[in-house]
C-alpha atoms as a PDB file:
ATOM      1  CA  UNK A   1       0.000   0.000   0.000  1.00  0.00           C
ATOM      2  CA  UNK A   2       2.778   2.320   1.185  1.00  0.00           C
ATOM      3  CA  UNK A   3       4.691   1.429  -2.045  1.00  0.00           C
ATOM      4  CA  UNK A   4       1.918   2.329  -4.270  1.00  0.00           C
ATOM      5  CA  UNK A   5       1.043   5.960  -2.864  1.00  0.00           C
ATOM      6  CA  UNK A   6       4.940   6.624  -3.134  1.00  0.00           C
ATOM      7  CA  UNK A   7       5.069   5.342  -6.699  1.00  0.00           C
ATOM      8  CA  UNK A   8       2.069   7.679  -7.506  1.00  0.00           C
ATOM      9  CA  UNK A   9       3.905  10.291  -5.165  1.00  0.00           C
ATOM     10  CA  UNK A  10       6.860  10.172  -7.107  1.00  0.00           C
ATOM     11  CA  UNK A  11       4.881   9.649 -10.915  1.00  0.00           C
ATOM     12  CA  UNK A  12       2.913  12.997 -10.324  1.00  0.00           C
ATOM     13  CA  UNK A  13       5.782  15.001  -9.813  1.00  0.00           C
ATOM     14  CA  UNK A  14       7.791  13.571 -12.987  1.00  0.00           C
ATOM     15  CA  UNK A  15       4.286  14.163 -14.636  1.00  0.00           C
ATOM     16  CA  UNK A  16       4.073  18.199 -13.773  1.00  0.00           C
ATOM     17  CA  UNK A  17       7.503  18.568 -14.609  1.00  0.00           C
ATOM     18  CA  UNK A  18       7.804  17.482 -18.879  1.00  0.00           C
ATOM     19  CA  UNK A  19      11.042  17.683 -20.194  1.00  0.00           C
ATOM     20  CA  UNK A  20      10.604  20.790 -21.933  1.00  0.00           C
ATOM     21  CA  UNK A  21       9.540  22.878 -18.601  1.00  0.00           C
ATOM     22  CA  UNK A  22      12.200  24.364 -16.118  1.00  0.00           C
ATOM     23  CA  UNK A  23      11.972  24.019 -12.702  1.00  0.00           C
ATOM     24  CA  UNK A  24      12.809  28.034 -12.387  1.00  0.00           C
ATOM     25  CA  UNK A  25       9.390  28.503 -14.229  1.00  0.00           C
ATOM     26  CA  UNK A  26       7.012  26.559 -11.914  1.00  0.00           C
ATOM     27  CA  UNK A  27       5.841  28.640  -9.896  1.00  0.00           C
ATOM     28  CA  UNK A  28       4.692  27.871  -6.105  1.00  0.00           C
ATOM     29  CA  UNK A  29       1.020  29.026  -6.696  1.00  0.00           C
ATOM     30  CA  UNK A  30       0.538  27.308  -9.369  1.00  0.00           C
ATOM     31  CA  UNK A  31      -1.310  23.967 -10.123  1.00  0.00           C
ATOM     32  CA  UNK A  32       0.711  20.687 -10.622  1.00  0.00           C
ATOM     33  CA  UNK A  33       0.439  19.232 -13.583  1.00  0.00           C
ATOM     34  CA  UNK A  34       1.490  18.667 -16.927  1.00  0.00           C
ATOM     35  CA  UNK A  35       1.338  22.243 -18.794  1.00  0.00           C
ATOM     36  CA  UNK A  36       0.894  22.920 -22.168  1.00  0.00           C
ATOM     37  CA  UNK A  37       2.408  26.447 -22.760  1.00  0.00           C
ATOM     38  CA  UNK A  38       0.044  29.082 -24.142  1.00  0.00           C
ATOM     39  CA  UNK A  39       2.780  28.635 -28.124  1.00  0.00           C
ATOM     40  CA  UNK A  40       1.871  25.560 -28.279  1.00  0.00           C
ATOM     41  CA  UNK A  41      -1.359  25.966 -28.089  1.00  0.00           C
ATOM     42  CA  UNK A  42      -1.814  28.466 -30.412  1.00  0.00           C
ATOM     43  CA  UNK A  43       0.625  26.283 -32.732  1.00  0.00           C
ATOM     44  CA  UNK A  44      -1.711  23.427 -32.320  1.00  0.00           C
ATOM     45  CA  UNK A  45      -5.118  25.665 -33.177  1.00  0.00           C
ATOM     46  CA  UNK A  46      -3.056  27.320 -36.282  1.00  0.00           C
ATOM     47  CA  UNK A  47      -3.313  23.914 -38.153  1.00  0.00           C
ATOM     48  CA  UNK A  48      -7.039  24.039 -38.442  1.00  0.00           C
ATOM     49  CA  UNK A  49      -7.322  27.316 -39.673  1.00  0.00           C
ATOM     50  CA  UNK A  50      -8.494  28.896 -42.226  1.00  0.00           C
ATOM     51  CA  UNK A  51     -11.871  27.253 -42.464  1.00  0.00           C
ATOM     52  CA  UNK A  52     -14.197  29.111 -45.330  1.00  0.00           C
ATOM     53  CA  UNK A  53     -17.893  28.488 -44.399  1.00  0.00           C
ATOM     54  CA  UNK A  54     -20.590  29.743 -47.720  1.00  0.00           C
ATOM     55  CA  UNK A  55     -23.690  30.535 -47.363  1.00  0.00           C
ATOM     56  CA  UNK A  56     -24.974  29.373 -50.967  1.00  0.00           C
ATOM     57  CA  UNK A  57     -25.585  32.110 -53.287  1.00  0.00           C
ATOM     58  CA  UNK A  58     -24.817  35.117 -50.819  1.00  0.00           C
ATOM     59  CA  UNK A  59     -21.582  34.762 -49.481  1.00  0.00           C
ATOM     60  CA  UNK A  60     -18.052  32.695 -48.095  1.00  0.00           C
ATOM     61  CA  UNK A  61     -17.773  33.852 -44.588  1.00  0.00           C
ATOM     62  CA  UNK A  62     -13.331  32.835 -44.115  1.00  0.00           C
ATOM     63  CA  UNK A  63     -12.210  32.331 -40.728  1.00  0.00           C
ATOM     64  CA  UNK A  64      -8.445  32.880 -40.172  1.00  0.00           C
ATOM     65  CA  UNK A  65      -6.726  31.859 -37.399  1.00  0.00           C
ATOM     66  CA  UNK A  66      -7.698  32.359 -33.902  1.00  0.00           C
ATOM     67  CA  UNK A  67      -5.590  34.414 -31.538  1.00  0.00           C
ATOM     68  CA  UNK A  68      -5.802  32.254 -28.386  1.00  0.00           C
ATOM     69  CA  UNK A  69      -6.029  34.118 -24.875  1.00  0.00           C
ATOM     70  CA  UNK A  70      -5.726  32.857 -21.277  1.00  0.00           C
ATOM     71  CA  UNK A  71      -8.187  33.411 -19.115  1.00  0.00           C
ATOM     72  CA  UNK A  72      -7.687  31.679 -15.616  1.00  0.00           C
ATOM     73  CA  UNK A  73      -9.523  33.409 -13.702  1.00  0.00           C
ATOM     74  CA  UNK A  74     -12.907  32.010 -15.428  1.00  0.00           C
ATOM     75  CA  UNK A  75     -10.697  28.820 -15.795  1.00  0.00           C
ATOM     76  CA  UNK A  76     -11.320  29.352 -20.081  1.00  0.00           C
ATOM     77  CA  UNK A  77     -10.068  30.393 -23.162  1.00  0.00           C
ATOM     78  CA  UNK A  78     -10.990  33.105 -25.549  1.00  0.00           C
ATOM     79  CA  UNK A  79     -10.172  33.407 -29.009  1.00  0.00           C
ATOM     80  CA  UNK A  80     -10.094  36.394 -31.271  1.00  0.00           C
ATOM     81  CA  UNK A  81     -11.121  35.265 -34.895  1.00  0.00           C
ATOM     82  CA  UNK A  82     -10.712  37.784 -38.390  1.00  0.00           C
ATOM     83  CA  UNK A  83     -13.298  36.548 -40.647  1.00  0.00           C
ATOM     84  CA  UNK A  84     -13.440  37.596 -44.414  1.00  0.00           C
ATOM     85  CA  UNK A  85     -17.224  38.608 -46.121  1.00  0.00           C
ATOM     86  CA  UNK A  86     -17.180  38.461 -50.023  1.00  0.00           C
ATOM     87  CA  UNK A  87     -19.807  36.593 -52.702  1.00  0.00           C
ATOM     88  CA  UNK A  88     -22.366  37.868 -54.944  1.00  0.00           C
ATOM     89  CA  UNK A  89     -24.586  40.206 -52.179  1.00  0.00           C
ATOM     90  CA  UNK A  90     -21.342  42.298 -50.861  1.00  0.00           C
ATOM     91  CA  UNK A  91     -19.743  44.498 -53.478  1.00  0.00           C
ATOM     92  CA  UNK A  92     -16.443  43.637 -51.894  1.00  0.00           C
ATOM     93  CA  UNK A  93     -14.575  41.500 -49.323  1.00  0.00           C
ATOM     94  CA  UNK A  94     -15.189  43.062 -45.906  1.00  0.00           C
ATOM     95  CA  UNK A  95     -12.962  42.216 -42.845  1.00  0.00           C
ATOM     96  CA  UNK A  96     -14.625  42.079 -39.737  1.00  0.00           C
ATOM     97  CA  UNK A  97     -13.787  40.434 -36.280  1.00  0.00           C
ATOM     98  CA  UNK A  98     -15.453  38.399 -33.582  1.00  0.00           C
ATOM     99  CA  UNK A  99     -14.617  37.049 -30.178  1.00  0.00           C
ATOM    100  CA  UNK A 100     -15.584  34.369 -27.862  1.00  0.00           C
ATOM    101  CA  UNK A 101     -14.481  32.258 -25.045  1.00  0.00           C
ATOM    102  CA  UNK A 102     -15.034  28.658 -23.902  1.00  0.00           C
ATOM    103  CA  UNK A 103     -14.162  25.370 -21.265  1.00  0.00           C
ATOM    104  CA  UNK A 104     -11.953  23.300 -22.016  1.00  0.00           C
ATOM    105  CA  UNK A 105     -12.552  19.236 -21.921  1.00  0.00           C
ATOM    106  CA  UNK A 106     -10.243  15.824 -22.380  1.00  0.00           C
ATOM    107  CA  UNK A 107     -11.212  13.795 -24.627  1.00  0.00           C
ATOM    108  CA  UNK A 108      -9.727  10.171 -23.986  1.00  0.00           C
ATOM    109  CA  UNK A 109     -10.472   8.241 -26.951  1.00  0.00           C
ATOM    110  CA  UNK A 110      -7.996  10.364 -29.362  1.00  0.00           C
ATOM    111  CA  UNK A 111      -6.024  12.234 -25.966  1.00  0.00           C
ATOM    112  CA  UNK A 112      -6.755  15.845 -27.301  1.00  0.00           C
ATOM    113  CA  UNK A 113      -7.811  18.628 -24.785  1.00  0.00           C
ATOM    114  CA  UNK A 114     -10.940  20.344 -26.679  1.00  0.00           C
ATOM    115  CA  UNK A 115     -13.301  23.751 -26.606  1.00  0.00           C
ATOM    116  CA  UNK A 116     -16.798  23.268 -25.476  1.00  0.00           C
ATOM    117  CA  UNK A 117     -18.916  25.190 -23.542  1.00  0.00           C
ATOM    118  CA  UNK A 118     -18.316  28.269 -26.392  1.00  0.00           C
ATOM    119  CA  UNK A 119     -19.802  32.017 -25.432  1.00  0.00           C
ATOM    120  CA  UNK A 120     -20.109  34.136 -28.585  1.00  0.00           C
ATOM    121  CA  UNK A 121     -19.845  38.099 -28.654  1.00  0.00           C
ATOM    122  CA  UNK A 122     -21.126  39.977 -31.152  1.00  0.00           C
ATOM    123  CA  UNK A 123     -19.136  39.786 -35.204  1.00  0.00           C
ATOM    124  CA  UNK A 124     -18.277  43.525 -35.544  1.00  0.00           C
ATOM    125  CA  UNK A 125     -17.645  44.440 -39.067  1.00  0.00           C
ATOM    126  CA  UNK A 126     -16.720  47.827 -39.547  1.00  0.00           C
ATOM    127  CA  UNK A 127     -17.266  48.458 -43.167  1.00  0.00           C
ATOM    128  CA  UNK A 128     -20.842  47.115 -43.652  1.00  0.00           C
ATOM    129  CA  UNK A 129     -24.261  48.617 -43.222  1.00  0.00           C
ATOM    130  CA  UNK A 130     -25.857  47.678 -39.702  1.00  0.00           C
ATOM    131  CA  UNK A 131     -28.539  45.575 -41.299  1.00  0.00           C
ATOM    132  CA  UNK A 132     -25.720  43.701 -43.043  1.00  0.00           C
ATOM    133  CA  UNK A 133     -23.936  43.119 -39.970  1.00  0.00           C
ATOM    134  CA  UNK A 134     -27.329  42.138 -38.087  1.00  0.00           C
ATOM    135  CA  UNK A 135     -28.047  39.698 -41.148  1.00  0.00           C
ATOM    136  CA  UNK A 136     -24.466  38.332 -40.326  1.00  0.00           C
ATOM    137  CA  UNK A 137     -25.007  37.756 -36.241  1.00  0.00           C
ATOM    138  CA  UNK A 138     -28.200  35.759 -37.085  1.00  0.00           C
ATOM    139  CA  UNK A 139     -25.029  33.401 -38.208  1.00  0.00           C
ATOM    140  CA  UNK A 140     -22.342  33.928 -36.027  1.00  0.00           C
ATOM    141  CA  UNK A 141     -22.868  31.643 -33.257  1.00  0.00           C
ATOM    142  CA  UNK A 142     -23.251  29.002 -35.809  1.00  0.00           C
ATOM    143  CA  UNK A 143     -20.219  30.233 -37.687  1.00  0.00           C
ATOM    144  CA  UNK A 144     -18.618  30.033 -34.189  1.00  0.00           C
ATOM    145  CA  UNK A 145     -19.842  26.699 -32.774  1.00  0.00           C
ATOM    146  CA  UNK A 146     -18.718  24.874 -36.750  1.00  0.00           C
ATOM    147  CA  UNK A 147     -15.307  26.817 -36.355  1.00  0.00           C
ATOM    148  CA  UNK A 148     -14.430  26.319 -32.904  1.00  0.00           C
ATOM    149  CA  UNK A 149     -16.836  23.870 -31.186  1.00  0.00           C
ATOM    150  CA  UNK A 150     -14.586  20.660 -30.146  1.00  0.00           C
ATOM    151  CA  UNK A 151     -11.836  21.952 -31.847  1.00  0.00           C
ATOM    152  CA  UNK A 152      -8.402  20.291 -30.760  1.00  0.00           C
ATOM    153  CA  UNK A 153      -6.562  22.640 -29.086  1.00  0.00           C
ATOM    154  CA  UNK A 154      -4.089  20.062 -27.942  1.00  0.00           C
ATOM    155  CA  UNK A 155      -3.364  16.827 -28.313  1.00  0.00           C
ATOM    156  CA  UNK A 156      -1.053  14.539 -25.829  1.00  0.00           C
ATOM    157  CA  UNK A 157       1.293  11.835 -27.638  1.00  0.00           C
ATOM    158  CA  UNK A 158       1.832   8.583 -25.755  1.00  0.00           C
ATOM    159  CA  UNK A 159       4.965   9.719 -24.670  1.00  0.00           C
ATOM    160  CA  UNK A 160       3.215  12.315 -22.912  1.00  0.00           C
ATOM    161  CA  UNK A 161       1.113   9.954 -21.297  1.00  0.00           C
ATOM    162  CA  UNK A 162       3.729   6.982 -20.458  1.00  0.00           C
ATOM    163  CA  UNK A 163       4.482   7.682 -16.814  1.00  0.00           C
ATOM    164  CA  UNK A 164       0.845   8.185 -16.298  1.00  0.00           C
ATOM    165  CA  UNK A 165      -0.222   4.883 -17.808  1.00  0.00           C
ATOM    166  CA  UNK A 166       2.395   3.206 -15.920  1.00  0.00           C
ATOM    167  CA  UNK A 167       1.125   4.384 -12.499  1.00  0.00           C
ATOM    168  CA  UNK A 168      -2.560   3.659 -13.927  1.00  0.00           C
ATOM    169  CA  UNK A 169      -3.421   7.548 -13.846  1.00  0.00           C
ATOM    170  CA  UNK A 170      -5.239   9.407 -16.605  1.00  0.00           C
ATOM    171  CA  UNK A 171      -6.268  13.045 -17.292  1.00  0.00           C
ATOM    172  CA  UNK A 172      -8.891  14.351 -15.803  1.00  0.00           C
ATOM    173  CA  UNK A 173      -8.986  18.076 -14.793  1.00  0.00           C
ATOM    174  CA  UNK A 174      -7.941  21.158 -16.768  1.00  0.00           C
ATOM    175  CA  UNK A 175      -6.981  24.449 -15.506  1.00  0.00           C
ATOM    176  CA  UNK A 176      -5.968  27.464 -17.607  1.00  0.00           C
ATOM    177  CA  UNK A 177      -3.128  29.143 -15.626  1.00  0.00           C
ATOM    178  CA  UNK A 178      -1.353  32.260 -16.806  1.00  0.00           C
ATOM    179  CA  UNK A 179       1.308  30.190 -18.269  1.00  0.00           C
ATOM    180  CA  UNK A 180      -1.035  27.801 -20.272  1.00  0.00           C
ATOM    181  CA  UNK A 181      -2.922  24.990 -19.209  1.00  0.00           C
ATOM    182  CA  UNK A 182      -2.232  22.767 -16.715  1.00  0.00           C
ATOM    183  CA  UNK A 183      -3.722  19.200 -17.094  1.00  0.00           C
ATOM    184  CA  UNK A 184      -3.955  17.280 -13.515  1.00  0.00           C
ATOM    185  CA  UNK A 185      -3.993  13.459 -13.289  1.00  0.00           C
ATOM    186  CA  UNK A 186      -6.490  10.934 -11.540  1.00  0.00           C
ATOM    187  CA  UNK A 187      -6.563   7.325 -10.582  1.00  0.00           C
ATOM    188  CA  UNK A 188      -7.907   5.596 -13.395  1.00  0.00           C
ATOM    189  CA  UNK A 189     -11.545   3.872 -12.348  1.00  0.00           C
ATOM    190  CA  UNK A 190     -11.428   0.090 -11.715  1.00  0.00           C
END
């Protein structure tokens, strides 16, 4: 019994500290865990992106890549997304912007930490007429739950994963810290 809790003791700590983390930047109030720095999450987003989304014979509504922000003190993410406007009903492209934030979730079939949970705010596009842009937010949230709704914003290798397995741990909770996220380990069920 004593051997066990050590073993877990000792896997937990290897597990909060990957091999590409200092020990100078853990910091004391912080979660432990294994964290995913705030680059490589953003790195990991950036593959999915752009994603163009028509809306037959009006217009392609192009989503570019998402600027990621922390925010741990709702325990989420937001995202900042540039969408591009242009088809037969706009004279021109238009470049407009919307925001939203969501939880975050483990998903253990494919090990890939995902959004859920999105908010949406408002898709603000400077250069078109108010009804335009009204026309447009009758879309957004849809636009927003297709672009970002179970996205992968991570995904853990088996390596990642090893030491855990070994002491018959798993993911389970996520918290967004100011350095990234910071995924804690449970006993796996029996």
């Amino acid at each position: 019994m004593h051997r066990r809790l050590f073993a877990i003791s000792l896997g937990a700590m290897a597990w909060s500290m990957p091999a590409w983390a200092t020990s100078q930047e853990a910091e004391a109030s912080s979660p432990s865990g294994y964290t995913v720095p705030e680059a490589l999450l953003q790195q990991s987003v950036a593959q999915r992106f752009p994603m163009r989304y028509p809306v037959p014979g009006l217009l392609n509504l192009d989503v570019q890549v998402p600027r990621l922000r922390l925010l741990p003190d709702q325990n989420r993410m937001g995202a900042d997304m540039e969408v591009i406007a242009a088809g037969p009903a706009l004279n021109r492209s238009h470049r407009g912007m919307f925001d939203l934030n969501f939880a975050l979730r483990y998903e253990a079939s494919d090990r890939t930490v995902r959004a859920h949970q999105l908010r949406f705010n408002r898709l603000r596009f400077p250069t078109l007429q108010p009804s335009v842009v009204d026309l447009l937010n009758t879309y957004a949230p849809m636009l927003a739950e297709q672009s970002l709704m179970e996205v992968v914003v991570h995904q853990l290798s088996p390596k990642d994963l090893a030491m855990a397995d070994a002491m018959n741990m798993q993911p389970a909770s996520i918290t967004v810290s100011e350095k990234g996220l910071v995924i804690g380990l449970a006993l796996k069920p029996l």
